[in-house]
PDB file of C-alpha atoms in Angstrom:
ATOM      1  CA  MET R1311      92.959  83.427 105.429  1.00 43.00           C
ATOM      2  CA  ALA R1312      89.938  81.455 104.266  1.00 43.00           C
ATOM      3  CA  GLN R1313      90.372  78.018 102.747  1.00 50.00           C
ATOM      4  CA  ASN R1314      87.721  76.414 100.583  1.00 62.00           C
ATOM      5  CA  GLY R1315      86.440  72.920 101.236  1.00 80.00           C
ATOM      6  CA  GLN R1316      86.974  73.003 104.995  1.00 91.00           C
ATOM      7  CA  VAL R1317      85.209  70.169 106.804  1.00 96.00           C
ATOM      8  CA  PRO R1318      85.546  68.832 110.363  1.00 96.00           C
ATOM      9  CA  VAL R1319      87.876  65.855 110.766  1.00 96.00           C
ATOM     10  CA  THR R1320      85.706  62.955 111.943  1.00 96.00           C
ATOM     11  CA  PHE R1321      86.179  59.208 112.140  1.00 96.00           C
ATOM     12  CA  SER R1322      83.042  58.568 110.110  1.00 95.00           C
ATOM     13  CA  ARG R1323      84.337  60.722 107.253  1.00 96.00           C
ATOM     14  CA  HIS R1324      88.107  60.245 107.462  1.00 96.00           C
ATOM     15  CA  GLY R1325      88.547  56.972 109.366  1.00 95.00           C
ATOM     16  CA  HIS R1326      89.903  55.255 106.266  1.00 94.00           C
ATOM     17  CA  LYS R1327      91.518  58.298 104.690  1.00 96.00           C
ATOM     18  CA  TYR R1328      95.164  59.329 104.518  1.00 97.00           C
ATOM     19  CA  TRP R1329      97.003  62.591 103.995  1.00 97.00           C
ATOM     20  CA  THR R1330     100.380  63.827 102.816  1.00 96.00           C
ATOM     21  CA  ARG R1331     102.482  66.654 104.178  1.00 95.00           C
ATOM     22  CA  PHE R1332     102.798  69.574 101.812  1.00 95.00           C
ATOM     23  CA  THR R1333     106.095  69.857  99.973  1.00 94.00           C
ATOM     24  CA  SER R1334     105.407  73.151  98.211  1.00 96.00           C
ATOM     25  CA  TYR R1335     104.128  76.567  99.193  1.00 97.00           C
ATOM     26  CA  LYS R1336     102.296  77.018  95.904  1.00 95.00           C
ATOM     27  CA  PHE R1337      99.075  76.997  97.926  1.00 95.00           C
ATOM     28  CA  ALA R1338     100.167  80.404  99.282  1.00 95.00           C
ATOM     29  CA  ALA R1339     101.326  81.873  95.974  1.00 93.00           C
ATOM     30  CA  ASN R1340      98.182  83.963  95.523  1.00 92.00           C
ATOM     31  CA  HIS R1341      97.840  85.042  99.145  1.00 94.00           C
ATOM     32  CA  THR R1342      98.196  88.772  99.598  1.00 95.00           C
ATOM     33  CA  GLU R1343      98.258  88.626 103.420  1.00 96.00           C
ATOM     34  CA  CYS R1344      97.858  86.351 106.414  1.00 96.00           C
ATOM     35  CA  THR R1345      97.159  86.829 110.098  1.00 96.00           C
ATOM     36  CA  ILE R1346      99.876  86.509 112.705  1.00 98.00           C
ATOM     37  CA  VAL R1347      99.822  86.134 116.482  1.00 97.00           C
ATOM     38  CA  GLN R1348     101.702  87.901 119.251  1.00 97.00           C
ATOM     39  CA  PRO R1349     104.434  85.249 119.840  1.00 97.00           C
ATOM     40  CA  GLU R1350     105.687  85.621 116.257  1.00 98.00           C
ATOM     41  CA  VAL R1351     105.616  89.391 115.751  1.00 98.00           C
ATOM     42  CA  ARG R1352     109.394  89.804 116.160  1.00 96.00           C
ATOM     43  CA  GLN R1353     110.116  87.229 113.481  1.00 97.00           C
ATOM     44  CA  ALA R1354     107.371  88.491 111.183  1.00 98.00           C
ATOM     45  CA  ALA R1355     108.585  92.087 111.454  1.00 98.00           C
ATOM     46  CA  ALA R1356     111.967  91.018 110.088  1.00 96.00           C
ATOM     47  CA  SER R1357     110.422  89.938 106.794  1.00 96.00           C
ATOM     48  CA  PHE R1358     107.054  91.584 106.145  1.00 98.00           C
ATOM     49  CA  PRO R1359     105.071  94.780 106.714  1.00 98.00           C
ATOM     50  CA  ILE R1360     102.680  94.312 109.641  1.00 99.00           C
ATOM     51  CA  LEU R1361      99.307  96.070 109.510  1.00 99.00           C
ATOM     52  CA  PHE R1362      95.963  95.518 111.208  1.00 99.00           C
ATOM     53  CA  LYS R1363      92.640  94.410 109.825  1.00 97.00           C
ATOM     54  CA  GLN R1364      89.156  94.042 111.259  1.00 95.00           C
ATOM     55  CA  SER R1365      87.700  90.553 111.160  1.00 87.00           C
ATOM     56  CA  ALA R1366      84.774  88.793 112.761  1.00 85.00           C
ATOM     57  CA  TRP R1367      87.026  88.405 115.818  1.00 82.00           C
ATOM     58  CA  GLY R1368      87.983  92.083 116.023  1.00 94.00           C
ATOM     59  CA  PHE R1369      91.267  93.748 115.083  1.00 98.00           C
ATOM     60  CA  GLU R1370      94.077  91.365 114.144  1.00 98.00           C
ATOM     61  CA  PRO R1371      97.646  91.903 112.935  1.00 98.00           C
ATOM     62  CA  VAL R1372      98.347  90.754 109.390  1.00 98.00           C
ATOM     63  CA  VAL R1373     101.516  90.523 107.346  1.00 98.00           C
ATOM     64  CA  LEU R1374     101.456  91.747 103.763  1.00 97.00           C
ATOM     65  CA  PHE R1375     102.738  89.542 100.974  1.00 97.00           C
ATOM     66  CA  SER R1376     101.562  91.880  98.227  1.00 94.00           C
ATOM     67  CA  VAL R1377     100.605  95.509  97.699  1.00 92.00           C
ATOM     68  CA  PHE R1378      99.417  94.853  94.141  1.00 87.00           C
ATOM     69  CA  PRO R1379      96.519  92.371  94.063  1.00 77.00           C
ATOM     70  CA  TYR R1380      97.360  91.023  90.594  1.00 79.00           C
ATOM     71  CA  ALA R1381     101.154  91.045  90.836  1.00 82.00           C
ATOM     72  CA  PRO R1382     103.204  87.982  91.852  1.00 82.00           C
ATOM     73  CA  ASN R1383     103.732  87.233  95.529  1.00 89.00           C
ATOM     74  CA  PRO R1384     107.519  87.637  95.892  1.00 95.00           C
ATOM     75  CA  PHE R1385     107.752  85.215  98.802  1.00 97.00           C
ATOM     76  CA  VAL R1386     106.851  82.069  96.828  1.00 96.00           C
ATOM     77  CA  SER R1387     109.045  80.918  93.944  1.00 93.00           C
ATOM     78  CA  LEU R1388     107.632  79.441  90.759  1.00 91.00           C
ATOM     79  CA  ASP R1389     108.628  75.973  91.982  1.00 94.00           C
ATOM     80  CA  GLY R1390     106.896  76.494  95.330  1.00 96.00           C
ATOM     81  CA  ARG R1391     109.829  77.352  97.593  1.00 96.00           C
ATOM     82  CA  TRP R1392     109.240  79.786 100.449  1.00 97.00           C
ATOM     83  CA  LEU R1393     111.684  82.643  99.957  1.00 96.00           C
ATOM     84  CA  ALA R1394     111.275  84.759 103.082  1.00 96.00           C
ATOM     85  CA  GLY R1395     113.299  84.383 106.249  1.00 94.00           C
ATOM     86  CA  TYR R1396     110.257  83.374 108.295  1.00 97.00           C
ATOM     87  CA  VAL R1397     107.195  81.201 107.655  1.00 97.00           C
ATOM     88  CA  PRO R1398     104.102  82.636 109.396  1.00 98.00           C
ATOM     89  CA  SER R1399     102.453  80.087 111.656  1.00 97.00           C
ATOM     90  CA  GLU R1400      99.180  80.249 109.730  1.00 96.00           C
ATOM     91  CA  LEU R1401     100.867  78.646 106.715  1.00 97.00           C
ATOM     92  CA  ARG R1402     102.569  75.753 108.486  1.00 96.00           C
ATOM     93  CA  CYS R1403      99.846  73.131 108.790  1.00 96.00           C
ATOM     94  CA  PHE R1404      98.161  73.226 105.392  1.00 96.00           C
ATOM     95  CA  PRO R1405      95.644  71.693 104.707  1.00 96.00           C
ATOM     96  CA  PHE R1406      94.541  71.636 108.376  1.00 97.00           C
ATOM     97  CA  LEU R1407      93.225  74.357 110.672  1.00 94.00           C
ATOM     98  CA  ALA R1408      91.603  74.616 114.092  1.00 91.00           C
ATOM     99  CA  GLU R1409      88.304  76.419 114.581  1.00 86.00           C
ATOM    100  CA  PRO R1410      86.894  77.420 117.986  1.00 79.00           C
ATOM    101  CA  VAL R1411      83.541  75.755 118.622  1.00 79.00           C
ATOM    102  CA  LYS R1412      82.620  76.288 122.273  1.00 66.00           C
ATOM    103  CA  GLN R1413      84.030  76.833 125.735  1.00 60.00           C
ATOM    104  CA  ASN R1414      85.008  74.247 128.299  1.00 58.00           C
ATOM    105  CA  SER R1415      82.269  74.476 130.918  1.00 54.00           C
ATOM    106  CA  ALA R1416      84.755  73.785 133.720  1.00 60.00           C
ATOM    107  CA  ASP R1417      87.200  76.649 133.183  1.00 59.00           C
ATOM    108  CA  GLN R1418      85.670  78.549 130.247  1.00 56.00           C
ATOM    109  CA  THR R1419      88.674  77.872 128.023  1.00 61.00           C
ATOM    110  CA  PRO R1420      87.791  77.594 124.330  1.00 62.00           C
ATOM    111  CA  LEU R1421      87.614  74.217 122.601  1.00 80.00           C
ATOM    112  CA  TYR R1422      88.734  73.780 119.013  1.00 87.00           C
ATOM    113  CA  GLN R1423      87.616  71.567 116.164  1.00 91.00           C
ATOM    114  CA  LEU R1424      90.192  70.215 113.734  1.00 95.00           C
ATOM    115  CA  LYS R1425      89.249  70.843 110.103  1.00 96.00           C
ATOM    116  CA  VAL R1426      90.792  69.841 106.789  1.00 97.00           C
ATOM    117  CA  ASP R1427      90.580  71.380 103.340  1.00 96.00           C
ATOM    118  CA  GLU R1428      89.378  68.500 101.197  1.00 96.00           C
ATOM    119  CA  THR R1429      90.049  70.440  97.982  1.00 95.00           C
ATOM    120  CA  SER R1430      93.753  70.801  98.790  1.00 94.00           C
ATOM    121  CA  GLY R1431      94.928  67.704  96.947  1.00 94.00           C
ATOM    122  CA  ARG R1432      96.617  66.412 100.107  1.00 96.00           C
ATOM    123  CA  LEU R1433      94.073  63.671 100.946  1.00 97.00           C
ATOM    124  CA  SER R1434      94.445  60.152  99.601  1.00 96.00           C
ATOM    125  CA  ASN R1435      93.399  56.519  99.935  1.00 96.00           C
ATOM    126  CA  ASP R1436      97.010  55.300  99.957  1.00 96.00           C
ATOM    127  CA  PRO R1437      97.878  53.473 103.228  1.00 95.00           C
ATOM    128  CA  ASN R1438     101.534  54.390 102.667  1.00 96.00           C
ATOM    129  CA  HIS R1439     100.622  57.968 103.530  1.00 97.00           C
ATOM    130  CA  GLU R1440      99.834  59.456 106.958  1.00 97.00           C
ATOM    131  CA  ALA R1441      96.660  58.076 108.524  1.00 96.00           C
ATOM    132  CA  PHE R1442      93.979  60.348 109.929  1.00 97.00           C
ATOM    133  CA  PHE R1443      93.128  57.847 112.673  1.00 97.00           C
ATOM    134  CA  ASP R1444      94.964  54.972 114.331  1.00 93.00           C
ATOM    135  CA  GLY R1445      92.353  52.329 113.521  1.00 84.00           C
ATOM    136  CA  THR R1446      89.955  53.493 116.199  1.00 88.00           C
ATOM    137  CA  ASP R1447      88.344  56.878 116.631  1.00 91.00           C
ATOM    138  CA  THR R1448      91.616  58.289 118.017  1.00 95.00           C
ATOM    139  CA  LEU R1449      93.657  60.672 115.893  1.00 96.00           C
ATOM    140  CA  SER R1450      96.953  59.270 114.652  1.00 96.00           C
ATOM    141  CA  PRO R1451     100.127  60.480 116.424  1.00 96.00           C
ATOM    142  CA  ALA R1452     101.098  62.607 113.413  1.00 96.00           C
ATOM    143  CA  LEU R1453      97.729  64.321 113.294  1.00 96.00           C
ATOM    144  CA  ARG R1454      97.746  64.852 117.057  1.00 96.00           C
ATOM    145  CA  GLU R1455     100.958  66.848 116.580  1.00 96.00           C
ATOM    146  CA  VAL R1456      99.221  68.961 113.957  1.00 96.00           C
ATOM    147  CA  GLN R1457      96.240  69.433 116.255  1.00 95.00           C
ATOM    148  CA  ALA R1458      98.464  70.504 119.170  1.00 95.00           C
ATOM    149  CA  PHE R1459     100.221  73.107 117.042  1.00 96.00           C
ATOM    150  CA  LEU R1460      96.963  74.472 115.664  1.00 95.00           C
ATOM    151  CA  GLN R1461      95.314  74.623 119.066  1.00 93.00           C
ATOM    152  CA  ALA R1462      98.313  76.509 120.462  1.00 94.00           C
ATOM    153  CA  ARG R1463      98.071  78.952 117.584  1.00 96.00           C
ATOM    154  CA  ALA R1464      94.304  79.364 117.975  1.00 93.00           C
ATOM    155  CA  SER R1465      94.767  80.113 121.663  1.00 92.00           C
ATOM    156  CA  ALA R1466      97.470  82.662 120.822  1.00 95.00           C
ATOM    157  CA  GLN R1467      95.145  84.199 118.252  1.00 94.00           C
ATOM    158  CA  GLU R1468      92.470  84.754 120.894  1.00 93.00           C
ATOM    159  CA  LYS R1469      94.998  86.447 123.165  1.00 95.00           C
ATOM    160  CA  THR R1470      96.262  88.578 120.278  1.00 97.00           C
ATOM    161  CA  VAL R1471      92.743  89.726 119.417  1.00 96.00           C
ATOM    162  CA  ALA R1472      92.196  90.582 123.092  1.00 96.00           C
ATOM    163  CA  LEU R1473      95.418  92.607 123.048  1.00 98.00           C
ATOM    164  CA  CYS R1474      94.280  94.450 119.923  1.00 98.00           C
ATOM    165  CA  SER R1475      90.985  95.167 121.681  1.00 98.00           C
ATOM    166  CA  ILE R1476      92.931  96.953 124.426  1.00 98.00           C
ATOM    167  CA  ILE R1477      94.837  98.968 121.817  1.00 98.00           C
ATOM    168  CA  ASN R1478      91.584  99.805 120.044  1.00 98.00           C
ATOM    169  CA  GLY R1479      89.970 100.806 123.334  1.00 97.00           C
ATOM    170  CA  LEU R1480      92.627 103.501 123.682  1.00 98.00           C
ATOM    171  CA  GLY R1481      91.748 104.851 120.234  1.00 97.00           C
ATOM    172  CA  LEU R1482      95.140 104.040 118.720  1.00 98.00           C
ATOM    173  CA  PHE R1483      94.025 102.392 115.487  1.00 98.00           C
ATOM    174  CA  GLU R1484      93.504 104.570 112.428  1.00 98.00           C
ATOM    175  CA  PRO R1485      92.954 103.751 108.736  1.00 98.00           C
ATOM    176  CA  ILE R1486      96.206 103.671 106.787  1.00 98.00           C
ATOM    177  CA  ALA R1487      96.117 104.059 103.008  1.00 97.00           C
ATOM    178  CA  THR R1488      99.764 104.858 102.245  1.00 96.00           C
ATOM    179  CA  HIS R1489     103.211 104.680 103.802  1.00 96.00           C
ATOM    180  CA  ASP R1490     106.155 106.680 102.458  1.00 93.00           C
ATOM    181  CA  GLY R1491     104.387 107.061  99.130  1.00 93.00           C
ATOM    182  CA  VAL R1492     103.418 103.385  98.856  1.00 94.00           C
ATOM    183  CA  ASP R1493      99.718 102.729  98.342  1.00 95.00           C
ATOM    184  CA  LEU R1494      98.527 100.006 100.707  1.00 96.00           C
ATOM    185  CA  PRO R1495      95.597  97.590 100.297  1.00 94.00           C
ATOM    186  CA  SER R1496      92.219  98.948 101.326  1.00 93.00           C
ATOM    187  CA  ASN R1497      90.660  98.432 104.760  1.00 95.00           C
ATOM    188  CA  MET R1498      93.995  98.371 106.580  1.00 98.00           C
ATOM    189  CA  PHE R1499      94.732 100.047 109.900  1.00 99.00           C
ATOM    190  CA  GLY R1500      97.874 101.249 111.607  1.00 98.00           C
ATOM    191  CA  ILE R1501      98.854 102.706 114.965  1.00 98.00           C
ATOM    192  CA  SER R1502      98.487 106.483 115.196  1.00 98.00           C
ATOM    193  CA  ALA R1503     101.871 107.775 116.359  1.00 96.00           C
ATOM    194  CA  GLN R1504     100.291 111.072 117.374  1.00 97.00           C
ATOM    195  CA  ARG R1505      97.624 109.439 119.527  1.00 97.00           C
ATOM    196  CA  LEU R1506     100.200 107.122 121.065  1.00 97.00           C
ATOM    197  CA  LYS R1507     102.243 110.127 122.173  1.00 96.00           C
ATOM    198  CA  SER R1508      99.225 111.823 123.706  1.00 97.00           C
ATOM    199  CA  ILE R1509      97.783 109.001 125.835  1.00 97.00           C
ATOM    200  CA  SER R1510      98.019 109.283 129.595  1.00 97.00           C
ATOM    201  CA  ALA R1511     100.705 107.715 131.753  1.00 97.00           C
ATOM    202  CA  VAL R1512      98.075 105.362 133.161  1.00 97.00           C
ATOM    203  CA  ASP R1513      97.159 104.155 129.676  1.00 97.00           C
ATOM    204  CA  LYS R1514     100.824 103.716 128.775  1.00 97.00           C
ATOM    205  CA  LEU R1515     101.275 101.562 131.849  1.00 97.00           C
ATOM    206  CA  LYS R1516      98.310  99.501 130.692  1.00 96.00           C
ATOM    207  CA  LEU R1517     100.050  98.909 127.361  1.00 97.00           C
ATOM    208  CA  VAL R1518     103.214  97.924 129.211  1.00 97.00           C
ATOM    209  CA  GLU R1519     101.286  95.567 131.487  1.00 95.00           C
ATOM    210  CA  PHE R1520      99.830  93.673 128.528  1.00 95.00           C
ATOM    211  CA  ASP R1521     103.082  93.775 126.511  1.00 94.00           C
ATOM    212  CA  ALA R1522     101.354  95.763 123.771  1.00 97.00           C
ATOM    213  CA  PHE R1523     104.422  97.814 122.885  1.00 97.00           C
ATOM    214  CA  LEU R1524     106.058  94.754 121.331  1.00 97.00           C
ATOM    215  CA  LEU R1525     103.266  94.565 118.759  1.00 98.00           C
ATOM    216  CA  ILE R1526     103.079  98.340 118.329  1.00 98.00           C
ATOM    217  CA  HIS R1527     106.804  98.781 117.747  1.00 98.00           C
ATOM    218  CA  ALA R1528     107.011  95.717 115.481  1.00 98.00           C
ATOM    219  CA  HIS R1529     104.263  97.236 113.334  1.00 98.00           C
ATOM    220  CA  GLN R1530     105.966 100.621 113.173  1.00 98.00           C
ATOM    221  CA  ILE R1531     109.404  99.261 112.285  1.00 97.00           C
ATOM    222  CA  SER R1532     108.111  96.670 109.814  1.00 98.00           C
ATOM    223  CA  LEU R1533     106.563  99.331 107.583  1.00 97.00           C
ATOM    224  CA  SER R1534     110.055  99.925 106.200  1.00 96.00           C
ATOM    225  CA  HIS R1535     109.472  96.784 104.104  1.00 97.00           C
ATOM    226  CA  CYS R1536     106.697  98.442 102.074  1.00 96.00           C
ATOM    227  CA  GLU R1537     109.060 100.146  99.643  1.00 94.00           C
ATOM    228  CA  TRP R1538     110.973  96.915  99.050  1.00 95.00           C
ATOM    229  CA  LEU R1539     107.742  95.015  98.488  1.00 95.00           C
ATOM    230  CA  VAL R1540     106.689  97.440  95.752  1.00 94.00           C
ATOM    231  CA  ARG R1541     110.048  97.152  93.992  1.00 92.00           C
ATOM    232  CA  ALA R1542     110.098  93.371  94.302  1.00 93.00           C
ATOM    233  CA  GLN R1543     106.646  92.996  92.784  1.00 92.00           C
ATOM    234  CA  GLN R1544     107.439  95.415  89.976  1.00 89.00           C
ATOM    235  CA  GLN R1545     110.577  93.443  89.156  1.00 89.00           C
ATOM    236  CA  LEU R1546     108.730  90.127  89.245  1.00 87.00           C
ATOM    237  CA  VAL R1547     106.335  91.334  86.588  1.00 81.00           C
ATOM    238  CA  GLN R1548     109.369  91.502  84.288  1.00 79.00           C
ATOM    239  CA  GLN R1549     111.095  88.275  85.320  1.00 74.00           C
ATOM    240  CA  LYS R1550     110.041  84.687  85.838  1.00 55.00           C
ATOM    241  CA  THR R1551     111.860  83.424  88.935  1.00 51.00           C
ATOM    242  CA  PRO R1552     112.236  85.400  92.175  1.00 50.00           C
ATOM    243  CA  GLU R1553     115.487  84.861  94.022  1.00 53.00           C
ATOM    244  CA  LYS R1554     115.721  84.384  97.747  1.00 52.00           C
ATOM    245  CA  TYR R1555     116.799  87.525  99.556  1.00 48.00           C
ATOM    246  CA  THR R1556     119.528  87.335 102.165  1.00 43.00           C
ATOM    247  CA  GLU R1557     120.284  89.246 105.330  1.00 39.00           C
ATOM    248  CA  SER R1558     122.473  91.610 103.294  1.00 38.00           C
ATOM    249  CA  SER R1559     119.763  92.409 100.767  1.00 42.00           C
ATOM    250  CA  ASP R1560     117.683  95.555 100.962  1.00 41.00           C
ATOM    251  CA  ILE R1561     114.497  93.866 102.239  1.00 39.00           C
ATOM    252  CA  SER R1562     115.940  93.367 105.680  1.00 36.00           C
ATOM    253  CA  GLY R1563     119.170  95.298 105.928  1.00 34.00           C
ATOM    254  CA  PHE R1564     118.337  96.935 109.239  1.00 31.00           C
ATOM    255  CA  LEU R1565     115.797  94.565 110.696  1.00 34.00           C
ATOM    256  CA  HIS R1566     117.846  91.401 110.343  1.00 36.00           C
ATOM    257  CA  ALA R1567     120.531  93.114 112.390  1.00 32.00           C
ATOM    258  CA  VAL R1568     118.180  93.502 115.349  1.00 30.00           C
ATOM    259  CA  VAL R1569     115.815  90.545 115.023  1.00 36.00           C
ATOM    260  CA  ASN R1570     116.632  86.818 115.003  1.00 36.00           C
ATOM    261  CA  ALA R1571     113.943  85.121 112.955  1.00 34.00           C
ATOM    262  CA  GLN R1572     113.307  81.654 114.367  1.00 40.00           C
ATOM    263  CA  ASN R1573     111.085  79.140 112.590  1.00 45.00           C
ATOM    264  CA  ASP R1574     111.811  76.146 114.796  1.00 46.00           C
ATOM    265  CA  ASP R1575     110.270  77.122 118.104  1.00 53.00           C
ATOM    266  CA  PHE R1576     106.889  78.768 117.682  1.00 54.00           C
ATOM    267  CA  LEU R1577     104.893  78.438 120.893  1.00 58.00           C
ATOM    268  CA  GLY R1578     107.239  75.633 121.908  1.00 54.00           C
ATOM    269  CA  THR R1579     106.037  73.485 119.010  1.00 49.00           C
ATOM    270  CA  SER R1580     107.990  73.039 115.790  1.00 49.00           C
ATOM    271  CA  GLU R1581     106.215  73.229 112.459  1.00 50.00           C
ATOM    272  CA  VAL R1582     104.760  70.030 111.082  1.00 52.00           C
TER     273      VAL R1582
END
């Protein structure tokens, strides 16, 4: 999910700047998808279809918010409330993100640069708001929490891409254009059930070793949301305010019975 106006957070640029926490998800109202990482696939599968997309990193899992590019996103209300049972981690730290810049020479672990979207409307000059820095060139405690969450997510993203590389190496990805009569966005991939059945026992053990079946099965089960997503978007074209679905509604009737969606403990760090 690309954000415009992203710049590195630096003391020279933001030393006397302040920011406010977002109080609305309107920034996500026009998003048709977002990437997810392995630790959240169970929760994501309870609310959204999970597909795969090729990026500069490689294959990554994405959740769909829309199958019609110009229809309303049913997961954001007109007043900016998030209506799904789970908030994907990518959406939790707006307007900040972490971008890998280089590797630590000591242990080859990646290092990340904190960035902020300066066009987000969340930056200010008001000292009553959250400070970027603590008066020196050290990030404020609040922003260090944001940075820790984003770095944990970025690390999980790298591991998820590596996992998808293993799946791709076994030839399991295939283009997917439709599911149960629902046309899907272009350039999406799914897991070939036929190829999965035909791989060797050794390759299946490899998938078990890297815990790939969690992602594979979450993807397969989550596709049951596609039909609901079509109906929801068609209905929203004819009405103004989407209502929050519940565990008894048709979006999640089966999945909510087998998956506990948890927003409060992603990677051991609560959302900011």
